[in-house]
């Protein structure tokens, strides 16, 4: 079993502009030499394919199809150089993505066993300086502590021009990280250009035992986000895509009336929101359980989804097993 990734282009609002369907259309037009033949192969009308191609051209701001009328070998439709470059880019992306996806798959399912390394969800607390991010994070950490849940905090320091010190000297000498120990404090520093260290990776490596990590940041980021919004500091939130936002905190944004909003002092409500939408469920809440030689093997949420989707899909294809509600599968080897 292998995971195969699909890729698409989307605009700032998160709406898909070019995906698998459009890619297949262009490939068929290129292969068959006409939009009519491509429509027939897709089981669609010529008008339907034409409308989708034109809408995609408008969204991308480029021509994708060149059409020649008349007779002879030049008659028909063909891809523009821009369209061919777009398709080639997707092929390269898919090829490289599959390699990395397979590496991740093997790391999770190495030697036939499941990697049980813990995962720590990260929630961004975004906002401009002076908006009250620190106060919100402190309130959430206290609330989670009262609930018996440990929370950790990360902060991205956007300030520039720091005094050249021991950390910078260590980096120049080739060190990857710099740990500074003080009274009840351990500070991790690493070079700014090492942006491959994502918040999720840092949380997994340096926040063991935490149920959630709150990531203080002054810019939009593709993480579940609580954004502290102050109309006196900005006209619009930093977060652009609704699907990245858990809630706006503070002032209401008139341009985003449908976005969820919480008051500054509703710490309990915000903690409830994070627990419901982000936190990894406990073992008792899991819908899937794996036993290997009688031993329970914990699984990351996305691994559970892979197992569940694969098993349900296979069982669902069997006669009289449509829409199963509960599946017990036992395999004996040797």
XYZ file of C-alpha atoms in Angstrom:
334
model
C 0.000 0.000 0.000
C 1.268 3.454 -0.894
C 0.041 7.041 -0.573
C -0.205 9.047 -3.778
C -0.506 12.814 -3.452
C -2.512 15.169 -5.672
C -1.659 18.818 -6.161
C -3.548 21.929 -7.183
C -3.197 25.696 -7.469
C -5.330 27.918 -5.256
C -5.782 31.664 -4.855
C -5.334 33.708 -1.657
C -8.867 32.837 -0.527
C -8.103 29.119 -0.689
C -10.296 28.456 -3.732
C -8.897 25.904 -6.178
C -7.944 27.485 -9.501
C -6.272 24.567 -11.254
C -6.531 20.950 -10.124
C -6.675 17.346 -11.275
C -9.745 17.838 -13.493
C -8.296 20.757 -15.453
C -4.950 19.002 -15.745
C -6.632 15.937 -17.267
C -8.500 18.152 -19.747
C -5.294 19.771 -20.957
C -3.512 16.431 -21.250
C -6.326 14.981 -23.371
C -6.500 18.053 -25.610
C -2.745 17.832 -26.110
C -2.942 14.099 -26.827
C -6.052 14.060 -29.067
C -5.576 17.402 -30.788
C -9.097 18.708 -30.332
C -11.380 19.913 -27.595
C -14.252 17.898 -29.062
C -12.323 14.625 -28.796
C -11.211 15.466 -25.268
C -14.809 16.191 -24.252
C -15.904 12.822 -25.645
C -13.145 11.001 -23.773
C -14.196 12.727 -20.545
C -17.890 12.031 -21.106
C -18.621 15.745 -21.202
C -20.097 18.151 -23.712
C -17.870 20.348 -25.855
C -19.529 23.407 -24.314
C -18.767 22.153 -20.799
C -15.062 21.652 -21.517
C -14.820 24.967 -23.338
C -16.456 26.841 -20.438
C -14.115 25.281 -17.885
C -11.034 26.047 -19.947
C -12.092 29.674 -20.446
C -12.862 30.106 -16.729
C -9.458 28.672 -15.841
C -7.705 30.986 -18.310
C -9.437 33.961 -16.722
C -8.476 32.887 -13.200
C -4.843 32.165 -14.129
C -4.485 35.221 -16.363
C -3.005 33.244 -19.258
C -4.088 31.508 -22.459
C -4.103 27.716 -22.310
C -5.547 26.682 -25.674
C -4.877 27.775 -29.264
C -7.582 26.814 -31.777
C -7.185 26.688 -35.548
C -10.161 26.422 -37.909
C -10.301 25.202 -41.474
C -8.868 22.037 -42.967
C -5.598 20.188 -42.858
C -3.245 18.954 -40.182
C -3.129 22.281 -38.363
C -6.875 22.243 -37.693
C -7.962 21.660 -34.089
C -6.815 22.687 -30.616
C -3.372 22.650 -29.096
C -1.784 23.806 -25.880
C -0.038 27.141 -25.598
C 3.587 27.187 -24.405
C 2.324 28.475 -21.047
C -0.052 25.505 -20.694
C 2.706 23.023 -21.555
C 4.973 24.635 -18.973
C 2.167 24.399 -16.395
C 1.629 20.697 -17.074
C 5.363 20.006 -16.972
C 5.590 21.754 -13.633
C 2.811 19.570 -12.208
C 4.567 16.429 -13.485
C 7.805 17.438 -11.759
C 5.917 18.320 -8.571
C 4.062 15.001 -8.566
C 7.251 13.020 -9.189
C 9.173 14.746 -6.408
C 6.164 14.699 -4.101
C 5.690 10.942 -4.500
C 9.334 10.357 -3.557
C 8.968 12.363 -0.348
C 5.540 10.879 0.405
C 7.003 7.382 0.101
C 9.814 8.358 2.472
C 7.287 9.579 5.042
C 5.179 6.440 4.508
C 8.195 4.190 5.098
C 9.126 6.190 8.199
C 5.634 5.597 9.618
C 5.244 1.968 8.506
C 8.894 0.899 8.789
C 9.534 -2.839 8.935
C 5.815 -3.544 9.010
C 5.284 -1.677 12.264
C 3.746 1.707 12.990
C 5.843 4.627 14.156
C 4.385 5.699 17.501
C 6.329 8.974 17.790
C 4.097 11.565 19.447
C 2.675 14.475 17.512
C 2.035 17.867 19.094
C -0.576 20.109 17.443
C 0.455 23.735 16.914
C -1.984 26.648 17.115
C -0.789 29.996 15.793
C -1.678 33.044 17.875
C -1.247 35.779 15.307
C -1.512 39.531 15.511
C 0.401 42.760 15.223
C 2.708 43.979 18.019
C 0.631 45.542 20.782
C -2.500 43.579 19.919
C -2.446 41.466 23.074
C -1.106 38.153 21.829
C 0.996 37.500 24.926
C -1.915 38.112 27.298
C -4.114 35.745 25.295
C -1.471 33.015 25.290
C -0.910 33.352 29.048
C -4.636 33.058 29.644
C -4.905 29.963 27.466
C -1.901 28.288 29.120
C -3.457 28.851 32.560
C -6.832 27.568 31.365
C -5.307 24.396 29.942
C -3.298 23.890 33.153
C -6.550 24.127 35.158
C -7.947 21.404 32.900
C -4.971 19.154 33.581
C -3.498 19.679 30.098
C 0.047 20.881 29.528
C 0.527 23.662 26.965
C 3.807 24.982 25.556
C 4.643 28.282 23.867
C 6.838 29.145 20.891
C 7.522 32.634 19.602
C 8.920 33.840 16.310
C 11.171 36.827 16.963
C 10.840 39.104 13.931
C 13.208 41.752 15.295
C 16.361 42.511 13.336
C 19.776 43.861 14.189
C 20.487 41.732 17.250
C 23.852 42.185 18.856
C 26.403 39.749 17.477
C 27.000 37.211 20.242
C 27.853 33.635 21.083
C 24.936 32.203 19.100
C 25.929 33.984 15.892
C 29.538 32.893 16.335
C 28.471 29.291 16.816
C 26.341 29.416 13.680
C 29.189 30.847 11.637
C 31.394 28.031 12.873
C 28.900 25.488 11.570
C 26.622 24.756 14.541
C 22.987 24.007 13.707
C 21.480 25.004 17.054
C 22.510 27.082 20.045
C 21.107 26.240 23.478
C 21.404 28.890 26.170
C 20.738 27.759 29.762
C 19.740 30.163 32.496
C 17.795 30.095 35.748
C 14.672 28.037 35.055
C 15.088 28.792 31.363
C 16.438 27.044 28.277
C 16.546 29.084 25.064
C 16.929 27.406 21.670
C 18.319 29.516 18.846
C 18.916 28.470 15.261
C 19.895 30.352 12.076
C 17.074 32.223 10.360
C 17.869 30.618 7.028
C 17.098 27.181 8.482
C 13.432 27.594 7.613
C 13.053 23.866 7.036
C 12.517 23.613 10.800
C 8.764 24.079 10.729
C 6.758 24.916 13.875
C 5.323 21.392 13.796
C 8.811 19.850 13.657
C 10.107 22.030 16.490
C 7.037 21.242 18.583
C 7.482 17.501 18.084
C 11.173 17.650 19.029
C 11.232 20.260 21.777
C 7.793 20.133 23.412
C 7.517 16.516 24.574
C 4.499 15.876 26.740
C 2.673 19.024 25.649
C -0.932 18.611 24.581
C -0.773 21.743 22.415
C 1.786 24.405 21.446
C 0.763 28.042 21.036
C 2.908 29.754 18.395
C 3.138 33.539 18.802
C 3.702 35.151 15.430
C 3.214 38.500 13.716
C 2.285 37.258 10.247
C -0.159 34.886 8.597
C 0.798 31.242 8.586
C -0.812 28.039 7.323
C -1.693 26.702 10.758
C -4.924 26.644 12.767
C -4.962 30.276 13.874
C -6.352 32.406 16.661
C -5.819 35.975 15.480
C -5.964 38.921 17.845
C -7.471 41.660 15.702
C -7.499 45.354 16.652
C -9.236 47.743 14.276
C -6.998 50.540 15.549
C -3.886 48.683 14.376
C -5.050 47.265 11.032
C -7.915 47.512 8.577
C -8.058 43.758 7.971
C -6.866 40.562 9.675
C -3.512 39.037 8.783
C -5.229 35.722 8.053
C -6.514 35.586 4.483
C -8.029 32.106 4.229
C -11.063 31.213 6.315
C -10.002 27.587 6.541
C -6.795 28.577 8.398
C -8.736 30.522 11.024
C -10.118 29.125 14.257
C -11.409 32.512 15.399
C -10.800 36.245 15.513
C -10.246 37.530 19.038
C -10.866 41.114 20.137
C -12.540 43.480 17.690
C -15.075 42.435 15.072
C -13.950 42.855 11.465
C -16.806 44.417 9.423
C -15.448 42.869 6.213
C -15.557 39.349 7.714
C -19.031 39.126 9.308
C -19.206 35.336 8.886
C -15.837 34.636 10.554
C -16.093 33.241 14.109
C -15.372 35.843 16.790
C -14.561 35.638 20.491
C -14.146 38.356 23.096
C -10.766 38.829 24.795
C -12.040 37.564 28.121
C -13.688 34.415 26.750
C -10.647 32.271 27.501
C -12.755 29.273 28.440
C -14.633 29.399 25.148
C -11.403 29.673 23.166
C -9.911 26.724 25.062
C -13.037 24.699 24.261
C -12.619 25.629 20.596
C -8.978 24.508 20.520
C -9.823 21.239 22.274
C -12.647 20.442 19.856
C -10.946 21.481 16.617
C -7.234 20.827 17.124
C -6.284 18.539 19.966
C -5.455 14.909 19.233
C -8.198 12.694 20.701
C -7.346 10.491 23.633
C -7.107 6.725 23.257
C -10.650 6.319 24.603
C -12.016 8.591 21.844
C -10.316 6.783 18.969
C -12.556 4.923 16.561
C -9.853 2.538 15.387
C -7.713 0.217 17.483
C -4.724 -1.805 16.278
C -3.471 -4.840 18.188
C -0.242 -6.558 17.124
C 0.444 -9.836 18.948
C -2.025 -8.756 21.598
C -0.317 -5.393 22.169
C -2.152 -2.145 21.487
C -0.246 0.060 19.047
C -1.061 3.806 19.237
C -1.371 5.600 15.906
C -1.163 9.190 14.762
C -4.502 10.624 13.562
C -3.534 10.667 9.869
C -2.322 7.041 10.135
C -5.698 6.099 11.597
C -7.371 7.777 8.640
C -5.216 5.788 6.180
C -6.073 2.491 7.891
C -9.759 3.310 8.226
C -10.239 4.509 4.656
C -8.363 1.529 3.199
C -10.222 -1.079 5.264
C -13.671 0.461 4.823
C -13.072 0.824 1.081
C -12.083 -2.822 0.661
C -14.894 -4.194 2.846
C -17.443 -1.913 1.243
C -16.687 -3.506 -2.149
C -17.668 -6.977 -0.902
C -21.129 -8.365 -1.494
C -23.574 -7.705 1.360
C -20.951 -5.593 3.173
C -22.011 -2.165 1.961
C -21.782 0.708 4.449
C -20.259 -1.248 7.369
C -20.633 0.287 10.826
C -18.159 -1.943 12.679
C -15.328 -4.082 11.309
C -13.282 -6.659 13.220
C -10.314 -7.977 11.231
C -7.845 -10.556 12.597
C -4.834 -11.845 10.655
C -2.744 -14.841 11.723
C 0.613 -15.443 10.068
C 2.409 -18.795 10.159
